[in-house]
C-alpha positions as MATLAB code, in Angstrom:
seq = 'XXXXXXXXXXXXXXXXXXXXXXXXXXXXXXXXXXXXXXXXXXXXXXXXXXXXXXXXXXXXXXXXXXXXXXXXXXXXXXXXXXXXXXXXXXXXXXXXXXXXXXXXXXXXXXXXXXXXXXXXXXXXXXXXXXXXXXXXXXXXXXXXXXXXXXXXXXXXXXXXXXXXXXXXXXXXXXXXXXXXXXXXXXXXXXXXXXXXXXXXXXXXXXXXXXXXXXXXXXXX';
ca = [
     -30.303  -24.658   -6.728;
     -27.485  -23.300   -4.552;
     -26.215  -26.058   -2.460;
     -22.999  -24.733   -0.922;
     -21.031  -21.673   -1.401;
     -17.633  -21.582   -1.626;
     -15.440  -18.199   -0.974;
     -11.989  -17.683   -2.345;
      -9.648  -14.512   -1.228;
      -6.787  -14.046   -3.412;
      -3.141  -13.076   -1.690;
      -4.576  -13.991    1.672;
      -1.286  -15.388    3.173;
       0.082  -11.646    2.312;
      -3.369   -9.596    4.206;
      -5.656  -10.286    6.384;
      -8.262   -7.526    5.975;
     -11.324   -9.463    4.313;
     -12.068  -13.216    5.814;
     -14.339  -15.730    4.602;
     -16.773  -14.855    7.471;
     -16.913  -11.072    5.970;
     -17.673  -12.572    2.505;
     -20.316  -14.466    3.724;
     -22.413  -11.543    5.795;
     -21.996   -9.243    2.841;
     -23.611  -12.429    0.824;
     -26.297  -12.423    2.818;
     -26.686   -9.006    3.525;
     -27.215   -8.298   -0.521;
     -30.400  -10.763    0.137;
     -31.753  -10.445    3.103;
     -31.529  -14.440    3.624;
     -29.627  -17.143    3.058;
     -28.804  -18.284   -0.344;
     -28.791  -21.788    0.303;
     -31.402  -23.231   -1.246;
     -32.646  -21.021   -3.359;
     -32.815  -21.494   -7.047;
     -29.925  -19.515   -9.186;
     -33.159  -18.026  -11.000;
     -33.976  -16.340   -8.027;
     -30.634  -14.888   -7.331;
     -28.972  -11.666   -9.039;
     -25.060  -12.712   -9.009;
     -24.251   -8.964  -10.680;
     -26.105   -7.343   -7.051;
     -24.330   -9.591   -4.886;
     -20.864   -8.576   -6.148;
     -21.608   -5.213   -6.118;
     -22.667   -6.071   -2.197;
     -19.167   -7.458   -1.927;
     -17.462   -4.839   -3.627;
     -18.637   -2.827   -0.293;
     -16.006   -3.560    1.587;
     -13.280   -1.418    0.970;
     -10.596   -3.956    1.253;
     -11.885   -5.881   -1.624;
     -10.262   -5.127   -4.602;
     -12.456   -7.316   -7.287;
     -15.180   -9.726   -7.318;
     -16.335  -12.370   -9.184;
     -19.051  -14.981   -8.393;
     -20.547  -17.745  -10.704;
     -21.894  -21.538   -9.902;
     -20.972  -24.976  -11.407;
     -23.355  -27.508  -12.363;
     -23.673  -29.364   -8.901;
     -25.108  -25.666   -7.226;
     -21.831  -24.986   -5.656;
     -21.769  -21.149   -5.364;
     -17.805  -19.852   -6.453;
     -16.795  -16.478   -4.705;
     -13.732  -15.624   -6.196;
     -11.892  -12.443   -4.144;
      -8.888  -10.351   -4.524;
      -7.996   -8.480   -2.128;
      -6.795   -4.745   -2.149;
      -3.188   -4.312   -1.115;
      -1.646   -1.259    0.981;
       1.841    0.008   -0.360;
       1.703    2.513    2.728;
       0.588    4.357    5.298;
      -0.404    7.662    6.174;
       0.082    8.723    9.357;
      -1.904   11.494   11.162;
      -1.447   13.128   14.532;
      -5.348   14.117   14.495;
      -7.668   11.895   13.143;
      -7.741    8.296   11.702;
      -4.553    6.724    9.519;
      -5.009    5.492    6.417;
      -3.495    3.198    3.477;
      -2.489    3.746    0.140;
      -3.589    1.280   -1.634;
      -1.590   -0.659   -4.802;
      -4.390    0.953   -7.403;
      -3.708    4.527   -5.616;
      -6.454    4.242   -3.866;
      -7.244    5.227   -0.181;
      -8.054    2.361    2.083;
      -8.556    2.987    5.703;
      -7.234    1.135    8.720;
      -8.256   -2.196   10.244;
      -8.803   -3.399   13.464;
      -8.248   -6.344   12.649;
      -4.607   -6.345   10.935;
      -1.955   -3.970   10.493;
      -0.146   -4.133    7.695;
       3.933   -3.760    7.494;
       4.422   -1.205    4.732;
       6.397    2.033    4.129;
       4.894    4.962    6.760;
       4.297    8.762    5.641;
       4.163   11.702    7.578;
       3.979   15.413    6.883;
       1.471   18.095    5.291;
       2.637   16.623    1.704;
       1.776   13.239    3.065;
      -1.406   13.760    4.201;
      -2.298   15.842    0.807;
      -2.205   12.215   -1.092;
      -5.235   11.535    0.517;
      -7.334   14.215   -0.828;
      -5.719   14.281   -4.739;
      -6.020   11.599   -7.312;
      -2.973    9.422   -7.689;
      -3.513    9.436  -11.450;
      -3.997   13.005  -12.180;
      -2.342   15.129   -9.708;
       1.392   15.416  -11.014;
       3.265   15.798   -7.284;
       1.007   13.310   -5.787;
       1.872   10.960   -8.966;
       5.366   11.155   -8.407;
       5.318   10.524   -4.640;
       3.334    7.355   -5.648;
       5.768    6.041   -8.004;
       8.666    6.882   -5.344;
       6.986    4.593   -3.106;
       6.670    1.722   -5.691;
       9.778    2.186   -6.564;
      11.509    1.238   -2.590;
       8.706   -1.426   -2.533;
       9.403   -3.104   -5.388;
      13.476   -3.194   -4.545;
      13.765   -6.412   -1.825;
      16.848   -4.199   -0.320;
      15.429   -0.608   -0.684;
      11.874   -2.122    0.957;
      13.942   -3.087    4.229;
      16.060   -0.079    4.683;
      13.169    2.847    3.998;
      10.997    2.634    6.659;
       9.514    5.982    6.939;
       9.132    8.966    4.911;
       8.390   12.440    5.856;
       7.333   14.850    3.052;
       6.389   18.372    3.729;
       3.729   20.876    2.123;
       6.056   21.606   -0.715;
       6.768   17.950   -1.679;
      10.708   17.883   -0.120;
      11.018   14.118    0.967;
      13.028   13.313    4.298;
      13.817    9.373    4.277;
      14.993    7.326    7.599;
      16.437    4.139    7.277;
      15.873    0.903    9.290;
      20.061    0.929    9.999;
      22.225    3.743   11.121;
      21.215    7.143   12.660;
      21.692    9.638    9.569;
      18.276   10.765    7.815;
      18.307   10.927    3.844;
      17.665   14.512    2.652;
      15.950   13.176   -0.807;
      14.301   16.551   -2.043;
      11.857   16.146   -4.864;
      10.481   13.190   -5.829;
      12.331   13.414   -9.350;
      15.215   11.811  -10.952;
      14.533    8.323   -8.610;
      16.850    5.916   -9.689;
      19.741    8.786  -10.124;
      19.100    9.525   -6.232;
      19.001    5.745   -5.338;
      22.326    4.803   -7.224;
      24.171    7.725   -5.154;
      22.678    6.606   -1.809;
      23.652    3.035   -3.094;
      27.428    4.441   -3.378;
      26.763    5.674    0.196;
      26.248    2.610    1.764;
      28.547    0.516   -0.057;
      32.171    2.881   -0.544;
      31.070    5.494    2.364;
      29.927    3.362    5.112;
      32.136    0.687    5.131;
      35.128    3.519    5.442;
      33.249    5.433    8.095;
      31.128    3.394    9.774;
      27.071    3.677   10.079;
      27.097    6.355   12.530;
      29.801    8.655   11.395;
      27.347   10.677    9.832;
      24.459   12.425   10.805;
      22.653   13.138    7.529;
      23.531   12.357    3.813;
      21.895   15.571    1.130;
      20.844   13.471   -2.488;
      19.258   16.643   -4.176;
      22.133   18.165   -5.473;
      23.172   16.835   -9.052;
      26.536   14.790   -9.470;
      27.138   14.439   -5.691;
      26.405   13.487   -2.286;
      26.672   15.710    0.642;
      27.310   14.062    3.948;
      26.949   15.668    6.983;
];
């Protein structure tokens, strides 16, 4: 018999989207009841995850019972790696998986911001098999998943042709990145910006700094 059940989200100190109290209502949703007190006989496990698996913010699922009828939940959470921002309609997230997540009321999550017609595009392509849309993707990863690179980039603006704009967090010159190609190349020369360039002129000496170009950076 189910005596208790007993919900556990996964990377909840890093999101909030999906609570314990969300868990629960989906629970009982899938059954029209409440599951206390019924017999496990009586109770499809498989339907109630896929109840679960509803909310978008959920990533996986997994529910089973121990021997004293305690009821284990076990959630992971999907996790936004940006947003997409929209002057008309509702933003949305990307989402770790390259999947599209939409916004929350309930918590906003700090992550890299896009803009622009090429932006916006990543919501209506798959991540997986659309080639530009692929690369943008692993762009984004990529400042994410550098602790210095994920504090300067705040905001990218890509237009209908896939040409990235960058602004940092510091100084007042934008990044003219251009394709999405050759990432780590681009990165080490804006890395030799900051540290030989900067330092000699100071952050707002320049107005923009031009990474497209092969064996050199243009600073305007």
């Amino acid at each position: 018999m189910c005596r208790n059940i007993e919900v556990r989200i996964a990377n909840q100190l890093e999101n909030h989207f999906v609570g314990e109290n969300d868990v629960l209502a989906l629970l009982s949703a899938g059954q029209n009841d409440m599951l206390t007190g019924k017999r496990y006989s009586e109770i499809n496990l498989k339907r109630l995850e896929k109840e679960v698996k509803k909310n978008k913010f959920v990533n996986s699922v997994q529910i089973s019972h121990d021997y004293a009828g305690n009821m284990l939940v076990e959630v992971s959470q999907a996790k936004p790696v940006a947003r997409v921002l929209r002057s008309k309609g509702r933003d949305s997230y990307l989402g770790s998986m390259g999947e599209i997540l939409p916004v929350s009321p309930r918590y906003t999550a700090r992550v890299l911001l896009l803009e622009g017609a090429g932006a916006r595009r990543l919501t209506t392509v798959s991540l997986k098999e659309d080639e530009q849309g692929g690369k943008i993707f692993d762009l984004v990863n990529f400042i994410n998943d550098d602790p210095f690179w994920q504090k300067m980039i705040v905001h990218l603006y890509i237009d209908e042709y896939g040409d990235i704009v960058m602004y940092p967090q510091m100084g007042k010159q934008i990044i003219d990145f251009g394709k999405p190609d050759d990432i780590e190349l681009k990165f080490s020369k804006l890395s030799t910006f900051y540290k030989q360039i900067v330092p000699a002129k100071g952050w707002n000496y320049y107005s923009k700094v031009i990474l497209k170009y092969n064996n050199q950076i243009i600073c305007e």
